[in-house]
Amino acid sequence: MEGLLGINSFLLIVLSTYLFTIKWPLLKNILWLAFLLRTFTALVHFYIFPLPDGAADALRFEISTWEISQLPFINYLNSFGGDSNAFFFTWILSFLYRIFGRSSLLLQSVSVFAGVLSVIFSYKLSFLIANDKLKAKQTSLIVALFPTVILYSAIILREVYVMMFLLLALIYFVKWFKFYHFSDGFMSLLFFIPLYFLHGVHILGAFVIFITILITTTLGFIDRFKNRIIRIPHFFLITTTFITFVVLYTIIINFNIPYLGKLPDALTIARILYQNKVTNFGGSVYPNWLSPDSTSALFLLIIPRLIYFLFSPFLWDIKAINHLLGFVDALLVLILFYFIIKGLVVKKQNKTVTILCIILLPLLITYSWGVGNFGTALRHRSKFIPVFIAISTIYVPKITLTKKSEVPKPNE
């Protein structure tokens, strides 16, 4: 019964994918490829053998989903959030268990669906950055084929949902950055709400985006004031934005951000040492020299920790056969960053890419201090891979996927 329920849910995703191919015919083959790869991976995990990271936390999340779904309705509503935001997505998924019954394959199918959507959203983000449909298509193909993106789109973990909502948040931010429509900025911040509940660290991204919007709005207000074209709506907008900033700051200052604690304690050596102690474990633990022993070492290790988070394990870190997946993933990420850095340094600077890198940097640095082994680093950096791909593809040489005579159809 459990398998049958899951199979039926995959049939619904087949229908959804078909509808997506009608709306985005340019992505037709890529969407079917993404769906088939993710579905095959999910079925292998369910029927044949557990995939990397498919046990442990994934099993714990599935059990949590079932337990929450069994609560009396009032207790069920009161359990929202639980003791940790880590279980937020299991609370949402428990709706399915309350309605249809228990099936881990059903939850995997939801991950597959989110993975297919992420392919579409990566296309949209890339097109906004590059303004080139073929390069955007190239982005979606790479996302569809990227090994760890496929893996985390097939098991019951938060990563694929973070990918999806992060892409959405950045899509609307780039729209705001290009066209300055207030609604786009608002939507970008709105999508950081589920991101916060999926992993509280992402509140830092919302904070950076809000600061960017505040500064831009203020400068625009000053410019209009100098030119004496200020109007009541402009004055109302800047006043509302400033008041909102003050209110949000008083709230955020008391947030307990994962890995950092509250903002006033975020960069204290005691907090970093504690986080370093509780995460440095296992066969894939970071080298000892990456653990700070003083405030000066804390700042000196920011870049090395970031490098290890993004590109580890290195050859000298490989001690077991299961480390090879991490090595391949790190090598692919390194290639993406090669094009990003080369593009920013050698080619004409793209302001959209620059601002996206500024938004991502505090998140990446925070994650780099929040993990102490490259096994966990692989899992956490996967959240950003579709964004990395979308950013890098603008600089990657164009690979023609269709005949030159083929003209993209409408709505592509």
Tab-separated table of C-alpha atoms in Angstrom:
chain	number	residue	atom	x	y	z
A	1	MET	CA	0.000	0.000	0.000
A	2	GLU	CA	2.838	2.378	0.876
A	3	GLY	CA	4.544	1.836	-2.473
A	4	LEU	CA	1.259	2.093	-4.391
A	5	LEU	CA	0.455	5.435	-2.780
A	6	GLY	CA	3.892	6.717	-3.729
A	7	ILE	CA	3.606	5.475	-7.326
A	8	ASN	CA	0.243	7.249	-7.715
A	9	SER	CA	1.834	10.479	-6.501
A	10	PHE	CA	4.554	10.103	-9.133
A	11	LEU	CA	1.852	9.743	-11.782
A	12	LEU	CA	0.520	13.147	-10.696
A	13	ILE	CA	4.005	14.583	-11.164
A	14	VAL	CA	4.066	13.083	-14.673
A	15	LEU	CA	0.917	15.090	-15.414
A	16	SER	CA	2.419	18.223	-13.820
A	17	THR	CA	5.611	17.855	-15.839
A	18	TYR	CA	3.580	17.486	-19.015
A	19	LEU	CA	1.733	20.735	-18.213
A	20	PHE	CA	5.071	22.444	-17.549
A	21	THR	CA	6.357	21.342	-20.958
A	22	ILE	CA	3.305	22.941	-22.579
A	23	LYS	CA	3.962	26.241	-20.822
A	24	TRP	CA	7.739	26.097	-21.420
A	25	PRO	CA	8.198	24.128	-24.683
A	26	LEU	CA	11.828	25.271	-24.940
A	27	LEU	CA	12.498	23.213	-21.779
A	28	LYS	CA	10.451	20.181	-22.822
A	29	ASN	CA	13.278	17.637	-23.119
A	30	ILE	CA	15.152	19.058	-20.131
A	31	LEU	CA	12.099	18.855	-17.845
A	32	TRP	CA	11.420	15.253	-18.814
A	33	LEU	CA	15.103	14.448	-18.279
A	34	ALA	CA	15.043	16.131	-14.861
A	35	PHE	CA	11.889	14.263	-13.876
A	36	LEU	CA	13.184	10.864	-15.031
A	37	LEU	CA	16.570	11.204	-13.329
A	38	ARG	CA	15.018	12.311	-10.043
A	39	THR	CA	12.301	9.659	-10.177
A	40	PHE	CA	14.803	6.896	-10.969
A	41	THR	CA	16.989	8.049	-8.069
A	42	ALA	CA	14.016	8.152	-5.683
A	43	LEU	CA	12.901	4.652	-6.695
A	44	VAL	CA	16.422	3.270	-6.274
A	45	HIS	CA	16.503	4.734	-2.767
A	46	PHE	CA	13.072	3.329	-1.877
A	47	TYR	CA	13.265	-0.134	-3.453
A	48	ILE	CA	16.936	-1.088	-3.839
A	49	PHE	CA	19.398	0.586	-1.442
A	50	PRO	CA	19.620	3.791	0.621
A	51	LEU	CA	21.422	6.665	-1.041
A	52	PRO	CA	24.063	8.861	0.645
A	53	ASP	CA	22.326	11.078	3.222
A	54	GLY	CA	19.160	9.066	2.590
A	55	ALA	CA	19.245	7.528	6.061
A	56	ALA	CA	19.981	9.326	9.363
A	57	ASP	CA	18.339	12.777	9.101
A	58	ALA	CA	16.118	11.755	6.191
A	59	LEU	CA	14.760	8.830	8.219
A	60	ARG	CA	14.379	11.056	11.280
A	61	PHE	CA	12.406	13.625	9.269
A	62	GLU	CA	10.090	10.934	7.879
A	63	ILE	CA	9.399	9.601	11.370
A	64	SER	CA	8.776	13.148	12.604
A	65	THR	CA	6.316	13.711	9.740
A	66	TRP	CA	4.363	10.601	10.728
A	67	GLU	CA	4.356	11.428	14.451
A	68	ILE	CA	3.123	14.977	13.842
A	69	SER	CA	0.367	13.728	11.542
A	70	GLN	CA	-0.952	11.489	14.329
A	71	LEU	CA	-1.478	14.308	16.821
A	72	PRO	CA	-5.016	15.408	17.734
A	73	PHE	CA	-6.009	18.352	15.558
A	74	ILE	CA	-5.566	21.080	18.217
A	75	ASN	CA	-2.202	19.670	19.307
A	76	TYR	CA	-1.299	19.368	15.648
A	77	LEU	CA	-1.901	23.086	15.069
A	78	ASN	CA	0.003	23.999	18.235
A	79	SER	CA	2.968	21.894	17.160
A	80	PHE	CA	3.828	24.296	14.311
A	81	GLY	CA	7.562	24.896	14.373
A	82	GLY	CA	8.119	22.507	17.256
A	83	ASP	CA	11.410	22.842	19.089
A	84	SER	CA	13.366	23.598	15.937
A	85	ASN	CA	12.798	25.152	12.520
A	86	ALA	CA	14.487	22.046	11.133
A	87	PHE	CA	11.145	20.271	11.462
A	88	PHE	CA	9.081	23.000	9.796
A	89	PHE	CA	8.924	21.217	6.453
A	90	THR	CA	7.952	17.945	8.137
A	91	TRP	CA	5.014	19.793	9.726
A	92	ILE	CA	3.915	20.932	6.253
A	93	LEU	CA	4.406	17.467	4.752
A	94	SER	CA	2.443	15.886	7.603
A	95	PHE	CA	-0.717	17.263	5.936
A	96	LEU	CA	-0.203	14.572	3.290
A	97	TYR	CA	0.116	11.839	5.914
A	98	ARG	CA	-3.052	13.030	7.665
A	99	ILE	CA	-4.973	12.803	4.398
A	100	PHE	CA	-3.457	9.837	2.556
A	101	GLY	CA	-1.618	7.791	5.157
A	102	ARG	CA	2.042	6.962	5.603
A	103	SER	CA	4.312	6.514	2.591
A	104	SER	CA	7.923	7.696	2.499
A	105	LEU	CA	7.791	7.375	-1.291
A	106	LEU	CA	4.963	9.927	-1.261
A	107	LEU	CA	7.239	12.408	0.526
A	108	GLN	CA	10.029	11.610	-1.920
A	109	SER	CA	7.671	12.431	-4.784
A	110	VAL	CA	7.140	15.903	-3.305
A	111	SER	CA	10.915	16.370	-3.294
A	112	VAL	CA	11.033	15.291	-6.944
A	113	PHE	CA	8.300	17.811	-7.776
A	114	ALA	CA	10.242	20.590	-6.015
A	115	GLY	CA	13.337	19.479	-7.933
A	116	VAL	CA	11.571	19.813	-11.291
A	117	LEU	CA	10.292	23.261	-10.290
A	118	SER	CA	13.854	24.247	-9.363
A	119	VAL	CA	14.948	23.460	-12.928
A	120	ILE	CA	12.311	25.897	-14.216
A	121	PHE	CA	13.206	28.577	-11.667
A	122	SER	CA	16.916	28.262	-12.487
A	123	TYR	CA	16.002	28.953	-16.126
A	124	LYS	CA	14.051	32.058	-15.073
A	125	LEU	CA	16.865	33.387	-12.862
A	126	SER	CA	19.475	32.774	-15.543
A	127	PHE	CA	17.366	34.499	-18.192
A	128	LEU	CA	16.932	37.554	-15.948
A	129	ILE	CA	20.709	37.704	-15.464
A	130	ALA	CA	21.881	36.950	-19.000
A	131	ASN	CA	18.843	37.981	-21.070
A	132	ASP	CA	19.662	35.018	-23.299
A	133	LYS	CA	17.246	32.099	-23.730
A	134	LEU	CA	19.877	29.650	-24.931
A	135	LYS	CA	22.150	30.372	-21.974
A	136	ALA	CA	19.183	30.131	-19.619
A	137	LYS	CA	18.320	26.792	-21.204
A	138	GLN	CA	21.905	25.725	-20.710
A	139	THR	CA	21.552	26.606	-17.015
A	140	SER	CA	18.433	24.475	-16.643
A	141	LEU	CA	20.158	21.529	-18.339
A	142	ILE	CA	23.134	21.705	-15.953
A	143	VAL	CA	20.768	21.908	-12.957
A	144	ALA	CA	18.838	18.922	-14.311
A	145	LEU	CA	22.045	16.869	-14.590
A	146	PHE	CA	23.976	18.025	-11.505
A	147	PRO	CA	24.553	14.888	-9.351
A	148	THR	CA	24.017	16.289	-5.839
A	149	VAL	CA	21.041	18.380	-6.962
A	150	ILE	CA	19.483	15.150	-8.264
A	151	LEU	CA	20.327	13.354	-5.008
A	152	TYR	CA	18.714	15.952	-2.745
A	153	SER	CA	15.694	16.147	-5.048
A	154	ALA	CA	14.996	12.460	-4.433
A	155	ILE	CA	15.218	12.033	-0.641
A	156	ILE	CA	13.366	13.497	2.346
A	157	LEU	CA	15.561	16.436	3.323
A	158	ARG	CA	15.175	20.228	3.368
A	159	GLU	CA	17.790	20.955	0.737
A	160	VAL	CA	15.555	20.832	-2.349
A	161	TYR	CA	12.984	23.128	-0.733
A	162	VAL	CA	15.709	25.629	0.158
A	163	MET	CA	16.912	25.491	-3.474
A	164	MET	CA	13.398	26.189	-4.738
A	165	PHE	CA	12.554	29.098	-2.411
A	166	LEU	CA	16.032	30.636	-2.697
A	167	LEU	CA	15.684	30.678	-6.478
A	168	LEU	CA	12.246	32.301	-6.164
A	169	ALA	CA	13.506	34.926	-3.705
A	170	LEU	CA	16.423	35.829	-5.963
A	171	ILE	CA	14.250	35.861	-9.107
A	172	TYR	CA	12.058	38.556	-7.575
A	173	PHE	CA	15.063	40.407	-6.179
A	174	VAL	CA	16.683	40.546	-9.633
A	175	LYS	CA	13.365	41.776	-11.059
A	176	TRP	CA	13.348	44.516	-8.425
A	177	PHE	CA	17.010	45.329	-9.082
A	178	LYS	CA	16.339	45.742	-12.805
A	179	PHE	CA	12.921	47.447	-12.769
A	180	TYR	CA	12.510	48.852	-9.204
A	181	HIS	CA	8.940	47.660	-8.802
A	182	PHE	CA	8.031	47.694	-5.124
A	183	SER	CA	5.957	44.503	-5.480
A	184	ASP	CA	9.022	42.544	-6.682
A	185	GLY	CA	11.077	43.643	-3.670
A	186	PHE	CA	8.221	42.702	-1.367
A	187	MET	CA	7.850	39.265	-2.978
A	188	SER	CA	11.575	38.646	-2.665
A	189	LEU	CA	11.448	39.314	1.081
A	190	LEU	CA	8.248	37.279	1.378
A	191	PHE	CA	9.960	34.156	0.033
A	192	PHE	CA	12.575	34.447	2.777
A	193	ILE	CA	9.865	33.582	5.311
A	194	PRO	CA	9.720	29.886	4.298
A	195	LEU	CA	13.515	30.021	3.898
A	196	TYR	CA	13.835	31.181	7.504
A	197	PHE	CA	11.629	28.333	8.705
A	198	LEU	CA	13.559	25.854	6.586
A	199	HIS	CA	16.873	27.124	7.964
A	200	GLY	CA	17.127	30.242	10.114
A	201	VAL	CA	20.487	31.284	8.645
A	202	HIS	CA	18.670	32.646	5.596
A	203	ILE	CA	17.341	35.578	7.607
A	204	LEU	CA	20.761	37.108	6.873
A	205	GLY	CA	19.980	37.073	3.145
A	206	ALA	CA	16.670	38.837	3.780
A	207	PHE	CA	18.507	41.393	5.914
A	208	VAL	CA	21.045	42.151	3.145
A	209	ILE	CA	18.268	42.462	0.550
A	210	PHE	CA	16.261	44.766	2.805
A	211	ILE	CA	19.320	46.982	3.404
A	212	THR	CA	19.849	47.129	-0.377
A	213	ILE	CA	16.231	48.136	-0.979
A	214	LEU	CA	16.370	50.707	1.847
A	215	ILE	CA	19.564	52.355	0.557
A	216	THR	CA	18.331	52.392	-3.049
A	217	THR	CA	14.955	53.836	-2.038
A	218	THR	CA	16.639	56.488	0.124
A	219	LEU	CA	19.040	57.544	-2.640
A	220	GLY	CA	16.132	57.746	-5.079
A	221	PHE	CA	14.221	59.904	-2.593
A	222	ILE	CA	17.208	62.238	-2.166
A	223	ASP	CA	17.660	62.520	-5.922
A	224	ARG	CA	13.997	63.409	-6.424
A	225	PHE	CA	14.190	65.904	-3.570
A	226	LYS	CA	17.178	67.647	-5.169
A	227	ASN	CA	15.303	67.853	-8.474
A	228	ARG	CA	12.163	69.066	-6.681
A	229	ILE	CA	9.994	66.311	-8.074
A	230	ILE	CA	9.180	64.762	-4.714
A	231	ARG	CA	5.591	63.625	-4.364
A	232	ILE	CA	3.522	62.429	-1.411
A	233	PRO	CA	3.700	58.744	-2.489
A	234	HIS	CA	7.527	58.982	-2.554
A	235	PHE	CA	7.600	60.508	0.929
A	236	PHE	CA	5.162	57.875	2.196
A	237	LEU	CA	7.271	55.065	0.672
A	238	ILE	CA	10.567	56.167	2.231
A	239	THR	CA	8.916	56.794	5.609
A	240	THR	CA	7.240	53.388	5.575
A	241	THR	CA	10.473	51.694	4.506
A	242	PHE	CA	12.445	53.361	7.302
A	243	ILE	CA	9.867	52.493	9.976
A	244	THR	CA	9.736	48.904	8.700
A	245	PHE	CA	13.538	48.722	8.865
A	246	VAL	CA	13.581	49.893	12.502
A	247	VAL	CA	10.868	47.404	13.458
A	248	LEU	CA	12.557	44.515	11.632
A	249	TYR	CA	15.919	45.375	13.189
A	250	THR	CA	14.470	45.232	16.715
A	251	ILE	CA	13.033	41.818	15.850
A	252	ILE	CA	16.060	40.417	14.041
A	253	ILE	CA	18.480	41.534	16.776
A	254	ASN	CA	16.776	39.021	19.087
A	255	PHE	CA	16.614	36.166	16.577
A	256	ASN	CA	18.563	33.063	17.478
A	257	ILE	CA	20.284	32.399	14.163
A	258	PRO	CA	21.581	28.845	13.658
A	259	TYR	CA	25.383	28.597	14.029
A	260	LEU	CA	25.641	32.227	15.222
A	261	GLY	CA	23.206	32.669	18.084
A	262	LYS	CA	21.841	36.187	18.519
A	263	LEU	CA	23.380	38.876	16.302
A	264	PRO	CA	25.273	40.666	19.145
A	265	ASP	CA	27.023	37.356	19.948
A	266	ALA	CA	27.482	36.232	16.332
A	267	LEU	CA	31.171	37.019	15.967
A	268	THR	CA	32.311	36.325	19.518
A	269	ILE	CA	35.133	33.822	19.778
A	270	ALA	CA	33.239	31.830	22.419
A	271	ARG	CA	30.286	31.231	20.107
A	272	ILE	CA	32.466	30.222	17.157
A	273	LEU	CA	34.561	27.890	19.316
A	274	TYR	CA	31.413	26.228	20.649
A	275	GLN	CA	30.008	25.733	17.154
A	276	ASN	CA	33.370	24.437	15.967
A	277	LYS	CA	33.482	21.927	18.823
A	278	VAL	CA	30.026	20.448	18.213
A	279	THR	CA	30.502	20.092	14.429
A	280	ASN	CA	34.074	18.764	14.211
A	281	PHE	CA	33.400	15.039	14.215
A	282	GLY	CA	33.340	11.978	11.986
A	283	GLY	CA	35.640	10.547	9.345
A	284	SER	CA	35.311	13.636	7.161
A	285	VAL	CA	36.248	16.167	9.825
A	286	TYR	CA	38.088	19.361	8.822
A	287	PRO	CA	41.837	19.680	9.541
A	288	ASN	CA	42.665	20.961	13.042
A	289	TRP	CA	44.265	24.150	11.720
A	290	LEU	CA	40.814	25.371	10.614
A	291	SER	CA	39.728	25.657	14.258
A	292	PRO	CA	40.395	29.179	15.634
A	293	ASP	CA	42.022	29.667	19.021
A	294	SER	CA	41.882	33.467	19.176
A	295	THR	CA	39.902	36.416	17.850
A	296	SER	CA	42.571	37.226	15.259
A	297	ALA	CA	42.586	33.608	14.049
A	298	LEU	CA	38.813	33.815	13.734
A	299	PHE	CA	39.102	36.522	11.079
A	300	LEU	CA	42.163	35.042	9.406
A	301	LEU	CA	40.324	31.735	8.906
A	302	ILE	CA	37.227	33.228	7.256
A	303	ILE	CA	38.535	32.673	3.717
A	304	PRO	CA	40.091	29.216	4.367
A	305	ARG	CA	36.847	28.037	6.017
A	306	LEU	CA	34.852	29.400	3.076
A	307	ILE	CA	37.142	27.599	0.622
A	308	TYR	CA	36.751	24.337	2.533
A	309	PHE	CA	32.982	24.755	2.662
A	310	LEU	CA	32.721	25.305	-1.092
A	311	PHE	CA	35.427	23.018	-2.482
A	312	SER	CA	36.183	20.217	-0.011
A	313	PRO	CA	37.082	17.420	0.145
A	314	PHE	CA	40.417	17.960	-1.534
A	315	LEU	CA	42.548	15.054	-2.710
A	316	TRP	CA	44.465	14.926	0.577
A	317	ASP	CA	41.183	14.703	2.525
A	318	ILE	CA	39.897	11.543	0.821
A	319	LYS	CA	40.066	8.628	3.245
A	320	ALA	CA	37.141	6.447	2.177
A	321	ILE	CA	35.300	5.448	-0.995
A	322	ASN	CA	32.200	7.437	0.000
A	323	HIS	CA	34.304	10.619	-0.010
A	324	LEU	CA	34.526	10.387	-3.804
A	325	LEU	CA	30.996	11.760	-4.222
A	326	GLY	CA	32.021	14.836	-2.269
A	327	PHE	CA	35.194	15.176	-4.328
A	328	VAL	CA	33.268	15.053	-7.633
A	329	ASP	CA	30.727	17.564	-6.321
A	330	ALA	CA	33.493	19.882	-5.112
A	331	LEU	CA	35.264	19.654	-8.471
A	332	LEU	CA	32.067	20.635	-10.300
A	333	VAL	CA	31.476	23.559	-7.926
A	334	LEU	CA	35.081	24.645	-8.467
A	335	ILE	CA	34.452	24.718	-12.245
A	336	LEU	CA	31.367	26.896	-11.686
A	337	PHE	CA	33.371	29.323	-9.573
A	338	TYR	CA	36.153	29.401	-12.139
A	339	PHE	CA	33.706	30.856	-14.661
A	340	ILE	CA	32.152	33.226	-12.106
A	341	ILE	CA	35.513	34.640	-10.991
A	342	LYS	CA	36.914	34.735	-14.525
A	343	GLY	CA	33.797	36.543	-15.692
A	344	LEU	CA	33.922	39.135	-12.913
A	345	VAL	CA	37.651	39.766	-13.280
A	346	VAL	CA	38.281	39.433	-17.030
A	347	LYS	CA	34.986	40.131	-18.757
A	348	LYS	CA	32.641	43.073	-18.524
A	349	GLN	CA	31.281	43.304	-15.006
A	350	ASN	CA	27.658	42.356	-14.594
A	351	LYS	CA	26.000	44.389	-11.815
A	352	THR	CA	23.329	41.753	-11.250
A	353	VAL	CA	25.931	39.036	-10.694
A	354	THR	CA	27.867	41.327	-8.347
A	355	ILE	CA	24.851	42.127	-6.173
A	356	LEU	CA	23.842	38.450	-6.041
A	357	CYS	CA	27.346	37.535	-4.888
A	358	ILE	CA	27.116	40.205	-2.172
A	359	ILE	CA	23.810	38.724	-0.968
A	360	LEU	CA	25.154	35.156	-0.960
A	361	LEU	CA	28.478	35.935	0.734
A	362	PRO	CA	27.243	36.358	4.351
A	363	LEU	CA	25.143	33.204	3.978
A	364	LEU	CA	28.100	31.197	2.688
A	365	ILE	CA	30.424	32.511	5.403
A	366	THR	CA	27.869	31.642	8.090
A	367	TYR	CA	27.427	28.137	6.730
A	368	SER	CA	31.213	27.746	6.536
A	369	TRP	CA	31.440	28.309	10.300
A	370	GLY	CA	28.389	26.165	10.963
A	371	VAL	CA	29.898	22.937	9.619
A	372	GLY	CA	33.039	21.143	10.707
A	373	ASN	CA	33.289	18.311	8.210
A	374	PHE	CA	33.083	18.133	4.446
A	375	GLY	CA	30.265	15.579	4.492
A	376	THR	CA	27.953	18.158	6.047
A	377	ALA	CA	29.468	20.872	3.847
A	378	LEU	CA	28.462	18.935	0.708
A	379	ARG	CA	24.874	18.784	1.896
A	380	HIS	CA	24.614	22.456	2.841
A	381	ARG	CA	26.352	23.889	-0.214
A	382	SER	CA	23.951	21.933	-2.430
A	383	LYS	CA	21.297	24.492	-1.413
A	384	PHE	CA	23.176	27.131	-3.424
A	385	ILE	CA	24.238	25.094	-6.456
A	386	PRO	CA	21.327	26.045	-8.773
A	387	VAL	CA	22.055	29.714	-8.001
A	388	PHE	CA	25.775	29.193	-8.654
A	389	ILE	CA	24.906	27.587	-11.979
A	390	ALA	CA	22.561	30.431	-12.953
A	391	ILE	CA	25.234	33.004	-12.080
A	392	SER	CA	28.095	31.171	-13.808
A	393	THR	CA	26.262	30.347	-17.029
A	394	ILE	CA	26.350	33.973	-18.158
A	395	TYR	CA	30.128	33.528	-18.492
A	396	VAL	CA	30.197	29.904	-19.682
A	397	PRO	CA	30.731	29.509	-23.455
A	398	LYS	CA	27.384	28.969	-25.132
A	399	ILE	CA	26.640	25.357	-25.966
A	400	THR	CA	24.043	25.150	-28.741
A	401	LEU	CA	21.473	22.547	-27.800
A	402	THR	CA	19.289	22.991	-30.874
A	403	LYS	CA	19.786	23.524	-34.584
A	404	LYS	CA	20.521	27.101	-35.609
A	405	SER	CA	17.394	27.192	-37.717
A	406	GLU	CA	15.194	26.329	-34.779
A	407	VAL	CA	13.316	29.349	-33.498
A	408	PRO	CA	12.061	29.389	-29.882
A	409	LYS	CA	8.283	29.202	-29.666
A	410	PRO	CA	6.112	31.741	-27.830
A	411	ASN	CA	5.984	31.649	-23.986
A	412	GLU	CA	9.535	30.302	-23.835
